[in-house]
Amino acid sequence: MFAEPLPLMDGASAAGEPLPVLPVLFHLLWSHELAVDVSVPLHGGSLVSPGAGR
């Protein structure tokens, strides 16, 4: 879903039901498979992109 930067909630919705998908996305952010700008608070519109683990 995040081959190109995409807002967090848009990608979660595209992957399936957001409630069960979000914990997986947070894990991928934590493990640096996905990346987000951490200088601002995380929110539904935060742009998520491929991370350093890719």
PDB file of N, CA and C in Angstrom:
ATOM      1  N   MET A   1       0.813  -1.186   0.000  1.00  0.00           N
ATOM      2  CA  MET A   1       0.000   0.000   0.000  1.00  0.00           C
ATOM      3  C   MET A   1       0.861   1.256   0.000  1.00  0.00           C
ATOM      4  N   PHE A   2       2.028   1.194   0.587  1.00  0.00           N
ATOM      5  CA  PHE A   2       2.816   2.406   0.795  1.00  0.00           C
ATOM      6  C   PHE A   2       4.074   2.458  -0.078  1.00  0.00           C
ATOM      7  N   ALA A   3       3.982   1.940  -1.311  1.00  0.00           N
ATOM      8  CA  ALA A   3       5.126   2.034  -2.231  1.00  0.00           C
ATOM      9  C   ALA A   3       5.446   3.509  -2.506  1.00  0.00           C
ATOM     10  N   GLU A   4       4.412   4.331  -2.533  1.00  0.00           N
ATOM     11  CA  GLU A   4       4.538   5.787  -2.630  1.00  0.00           C
ATOM     12  C   GLU A   4       3.941   6.366  -1.349  1.00  0.00           C
ATOM     13  N   PRO A   5       4.399   7.539  -0.907  1.00  0.00           N
ATOM     14  CA  PRO A   5       3.827   8.132   0.306  1.00  0.00           C
ATOM     15  C   PRO A   5       2.307   8.232   0.229  1.00  0.00           C
ATOM     16  N   LEU A   6       1.666   7.851   1.328  1.00  0.00           N
ATOM     17  CA  LEU A   6       0.212   7.803   1.406  1.00  0.00           C
ATOM     18  C   LEU A   6      -0.191   8.128   2.837  1.00  0.00           C
ATOM     19  N   PRO A   7      -1.269   8.894   3.042  1.00  0.00           N
ATOM     20  CA  PRO A   7      -1.718   9.155   4.411  1.00  0.00           C
ATOM     21  C   PRO A   7      -2.017   7.847   5.154  1.00  0.00           C
ATOM     22  N   LEU A   8      -1.691   7.816   6.414  1.00  0.00           N
ATOM     23  CA  LEU A   8      -1.835   6.621   7.249  1.00  0.00           C
ATOM     24  C   LEU A   8      -3.219   5.995   7.136  1.00  0.00           C
ATOM     25  N   MET A   9      -4.267   6.760   7.339  1.00  0.00           N
ATOM     26  CA  MET A   9      -5.613   6.187   7.339  1.00  0.00           C
ATOM     27  C   MET A   9      -6.067   5.769   5.947  1.00  0.00           C
ATOM     28  N   ASP A  10      -5.600   6.439   4.911  1.00  0.00           N
ATOM     29  CA  ASP A  10      -5.933   6.015   3.546  1.00  0.00           C
ATOM     30  C   ASP A  10      -5.328   4.639   3.267  1.00  0.00           C
ATOM     31  N   GLY A  11      -4.078   4.449   3.668  1.00  0.00           N
ATOM     32  CA  GLY A  11      -3.432   3.155   3.474  1.00  0.00           C
ATOM     33  C   GLY A  11      -4.063   2.071   4.318  1.00  0.00           C
ATOM     34  N   ALA A  12      -4.432   2.403   5.552  1.00  0.00           N
ATOM     35  CA  ALA A  12      -5.083   1.422   6.427  1.00  0.00           C
ATOM     36  C   ALA A  12      -6.430   1.006   5.840  1.00  0.00           C
ATOM     37  N   SER A  13      -7.189   1.948   5.331  1.00  0.00           N
ATOM     38  CA  SER A  13      -8.487   1.633   4.732  1.00  0.00           C
ATOM     39  C   SER A  13      -8.324   0.816   3.454  1.00  0.00           C
ATOM     40  N   ALA A  14      -7.307   1.122   2.666  1.00  0.00           N
ATOM     41  CA  ALA A  14      -7.071   0.387   1.419  1.00  0.00           C
ATOM     42  C   ALA A  14      -6.649  -1.056   1.700  1.00  0.00           C
ATOM     43  N   ALA A  15      -5.987  -1.283   2.842  1.00  0.00           N
ATOM     44  CA  ALA A  15      -5.520  -2.631   3.184  1.00  0.00           C
ATOM     45  C   ALA A  15      -6.623  -3.496   3.770  1.00  0.00           C
ATOM     46  N   GLY A  16      -7.671  -2.878   4.270  1.00  0.00           N
ATOM     47  CA  GLY A  16      -8.763  -3.638   4.884  1.00  0.00           C
ATOM     48  C   GLY A  16      -9.467  -2.806   5.928  1.00  0.00           C
ATOM     49  N   GLU A  17     -10.074  -3.466   6.876  1.00  0.00           N
ATOM     50  CA  GLU A  17     -10.747  -2.783   7.984  1.00  0.00           C
ATOM     51  C   GLU A  17      -9.672  -2.096   8.841  1.00  0.00           C
ATOM     52  N   PRO A  18      -9.721  -0.751   8.993  1.00  0.00           N
ATOM     53  CA  PRO A  18      -8.645  -0.034   9.678  1.00  0.00           C
ATOM     54  C   PRO A  18      -8.338  -0.508  11.105  1.00  0.00           C
ATOM     55  N   LEU A  19      -9.345  -0.864  11.889  1.00  0.00           N
ATOM     56  CA  LEU A  19      -9.085  -1.234  13.281  1.00  0.00           C
ATOM     57  C   LEU A  19      -8.098  -2.397  13.412  1.00  0.00           C
ATOM     58  N   PRO A  20      -8.250  -3.508  12.701  1.00  0.00           N
ATOM     59  CA  PRO A  20      -7.248  -4.570  12.820  1.00  0.00           C
ATOM     60  C   PRO A  20      -5.969  -4.295  12.022  1.00  0.00           C
ATOM     61  N   VAL A  21      -6.027  -3.408  11.031  1.00  0.00           N
ATOM     62  CA  VAL A  21      -4.842  -3.120  10.211  1.00  0.00           C
ATOM     63  C   VAL A  21      -3.881  -2.181  10.925  1.00  0.00           C
ATOM     64  N   LEU A  22      -4.380  -1.229  11.698  1.00  0.00           N
ATOM     65  CA  LEU A  22      -3.514  -0.225  12.333  1.00  0.00           C
ATOM     66  C   LEU A  22      -2.415  -0.821  13.211  1.00  0.00           C
ATOM     67  N   PRO A  23      -2.674  -1.825  14.047  1.00  0.00           N
ATOM     68  CA  PRO A  23      -1.565  -2.383  14.830  1.00  0.00           C
ATOM     69  C   PRO A  23      -0.436  -2.950  13.960  1.00  0.00           C
ATOM     70  N   VAL A  24      -0.796  -3.517  12.826  1.00  0.00           N
ATOM     71  CA  VAL A  24       0.220  -4.035  11.901  1.00  0.00           C
ATOM     72  C   VAL A  24       1.031  -2.875  11.324  1.00  0.00           C
ATOM     73  N   LEU A  25       0.353  -1.799  10.944  1.00  0.00           N
ATOM     74  CA  LEU A  25       1.062  -0.633  10.415  1.00  0.00           C
ATOM     75  C   LEU A  25       1.975  -0.019  11.471  1.00  0.00           C
ATOM     76  N   PHE A  26       1.507   0.048  12.719  1.00  0.00           N
ATOM     77  CA  PHE A  26       2.360   0.582  13.789  1.00  0.00           C
ATOM     78  C   PHE A  26       3.587  -0.301  13.989  1.00  0.00           C
ATOM     79  N   HIS A  27       3.419  -1.618  13.895  1.00  0.00           N
ATOM     80  CA  HIS A  27       4.566  -2.520  14.002  1.00  0.00           C
ATOM     81  C   HIS A  27       5.554  -2.259  12.855  1.00  0.00           C
ATOM     82  N   LEU A  28       5.042  -2.086  11.644  1.00  0.00           N
ATOM     83  CA  LEU A  28       5.918  -1.822  10.500  1.00  0.00           C
ATOM     84  C   LEU A  28       6.625  -0.477  10.638  1.00  0.00           C
ATOM     85  N   LEU A  29       5.973   0.505  11.237  1.00  0.00           N
ATOM     86  CA  LEU A  29       6.641   1.780  11.524  1.00  0.00           C
ATOM     87  C   LEU A  29       7.735   1.585  12.569  1.00  0.00           C
ATOM     88  N   TRP A  30       7.424   0.843  13.626  1.00  0.00           N
ATOM     89  CA  TRP A  30       8.380   0.595  14.708  1.00  0.00           C
ATOM     90  C   TRP A  30       9.614  -0.140  14.195  1.00  0.00           C
ATOM     91  N   SER A  31       9.412  -1.088  13.274  1.00  0.00           N
ATOM     92  CA  SER A  31      10.528  -1.890  12.754  1.00  0.00           C
ATOM     93  C   SER A  31      11.198  -1.243  11.539  1.00  0.00           C
ATOM     94  N   HIS A  32      10.800  -0.032  11.200  1.00  0.00           N
ATOM     95  CA  HIS A  32      11.378   0.763  10.110  1.00  0.00           C
ATOM     96  C   HIS A  32      11.139   0.187   8.727  1.00  0.00           C
ATOM     97  N   GLU A  33      10.154  -0.702   8.598  1.00  0.00           N
ATOM     98  CA  GLU A  33       9.736  -1.170   7.268  1.00  0.00           C
ATOM     99  C   GLU A  33       8.937  -0.063   6.574  1.00  0.00           C
ATOM    100  N   LEU A  34       8.275   0.763   7.371  1.00  0.00           N
ATOM    101  CA  LEU A  34       7.592   1.956   6.892  1.00  0.00           C
ATOM    102  C   LEU A  34       8.178   3.147   7.641  1.00  0.00           C
ATOM    103  N   ALA A  35       8.047   4.329   7.066  1.00  0.00           N
ATOM    104  CA  ALA A  35       8.609   5.531   7.685  1.00  0.00           C
ATOM    105  C   ALA A  35       7.557   6.636   7.729  1.00  0.00           C
ATOM    106  N   VAL A  36       7.688   7.482   8.749  1.00  0.00           N
ATOM    107  CA  VAL A  36       6.818   8.635   8.927  1.00  0.00           C
ATOM    108  C   VAL A  36       7.644   9.726   9.598  1.00  0.00           C
ATOM    109  N   ASP A  37       7.290  10.971   9.375  1.00  0.00           N
ATOM    110  CA  ASP A  37       7.992  12.098  10.001  1.00  0.00           C
ATOM    111  C   ASP A  37       7.640  12.121  11.491  1.00  0.00           C
ATOM    112  N   VAL A  38       8.603  11.807  12.331  1.00  0.00           N
ATOM    113  CA  VAL A  38       8.344  11.748  13.774  1.00  0.00           C
ATOM    114  C   VAL A  38       8.555  13.093  14.471  1.00  0.00           C
ATOM    115  N   SER A  39       8.862  14.138  13.700  1.00  0.00           N
ATOM    116  CA  SER A  39       9.021  15.455  14.322  1.00  0.00           C
ATOM    117  C   SER A  39       7.669  16.112  14.604  1.00  0.00           C
ATOM    118  N   VAL A  40       6.588  15.510  14.102  1.00  0.00           N
ATOM    119  CA  VAL A  40       5.233  15.989  14.376  1.00  0.00           C
ATOM    120  C   VAL A  40       4.417  14.823  14.915  1.00  0.00           C
ATOM    121  N   PRO A  41       3.370  15.093  15.690  1.00  0.00           N
ATOM    122  CA  PRO A  41       2.545  13.986  16.216  1.00  0.00           C
ATOM    123  C   PRO A  41       1.928  13.149  15.092  1.00  0.00           C
ATOM    124  N   LEU A  42       1.885  11.852  15.303  1.00  0.00           N
ATOM    125  CA  LEU A  42       1.281  10.934  14.349  1.00  0.00           C
ATOM    126  C   LEU A  42      -0.230  11.165  14.322  1.00  0.00           C
ATOM    127  N   HIS A  43      -0.807  11.247  13.125  1.00  0.00           N
ATOM    128  CA  HIS A  43      -2.251  11.418  12.966  1.00  0.00           C
ATOM    129  C   HIS A  43      -2.682  10.737  11.680  1.00  0.00           C
ATOM    130  N   GLY A  44      -3.965  10.674  11.441  1.00  0.00           N
ATOM    131  CA  GLY A  44      -4.509   9.962  10.290  1.00  0.00           C
ATOM    132  C   GLY A  44      -4.002  10.449   8.955  1.00  0.00           C
ATOM    133  N   GLY A  45      -3.593  11.708   8.893  1.00  0.00           N
ATOM    134  CA  GLY A  45      -3.087  12.269   7.643  1.00  0.00           C
ATOM    135  C   GLY A  45      -1.586  12.214   7.479  1.00  0.00           C
ATOM    136  N   SER A  46      -0.887  11.639   8.470  1.00  0.00           N
ATOM    137  CA  SER A  46       0.573  11.527   8.394  1.00  0.00           C
ATOM    138  C   SER A  46       0.970  10.719   7.161  1.00  0.00           C
ATOM    139  N   LEU A  47       1.915  11.248   6.378  1.00  0.00           N
ATOM    140  CA  LEU A  47       2.362  10.541   5.197  1.00  0.00           C
ATOM    141  C   LEU A  47       3.297   9.406   5.566  1.00  0.00           C
ATOM    142  N   VAL A  48       2.947   8.201   5.127  1.00  0.00           N
ATOM    143  CA  VAL A  48       3.727   7.003   5.393  1.00  0.00           C
ATOM    144  C   VAL A  48       4.355   6.562   4.079  1.00  0.00           C
ATOM    145  N   SER A  49       5.623   6.202   4.138  1.00  0.00           N
ATOM    146  CA  SER A  49       6.350   5.787   2.938  1.00  0.00           C
ATOM    147  C   SER A  49       7.217   4.572   3.260  1.00  0.00           C
ATOM    148  N   PRO A  50       7.820   3.960   2.245  1.00  0.00           N
ATOM    149  CA  PRO A  50       8.722   2.831   2.528  1.00  0.00           C
ATOM    150  C   PRO A  50       9.832   3.282   3.471  1.00  0.00           C
ATOM    151  N   GLY A  51      10.238   2.406   4.357  1.00  0.00           N
ATOM    152  CA  GLY A  51      11.254   2.757   5.344  1.00  0.00           C
ATOM    153  C   GLY A  51      12.617   2.244   4.989  1.00  0.00           C
ATOM    154  N   ALA A  52      13.552   2.426   5.912  1.00  0.00           N
ATOM    155  CA  ALA A  52      14.930   2.003   5.727  1.00  0.00           C
ATOM    156  C   ALA A  52      15.065   0.501   5.618  1.00  0.00           C
ATOM    157  N   GLY A  53      14.102  -0.228   6.167  1.00  0.00           N
ATOM    158  CA  GLY A  53      14.144  -1.681   6.123  1.00  0.00           C
ATOM    159  C   GLY A  53      13.803  -2.242   4.754  1.00  0.00           C
ATOM    160  N   ARG A  54      13.426  -1.416   3.834  1.00  0.00           N
ATOM    161  CA  ARG A  54      13.024  -1.854   2.496  1.00  0.00           C
ATOM    162  C   ARG A  54      14.185  -1.951   1.583  1.00  0.00           C
TER     163      ARG A  54
END
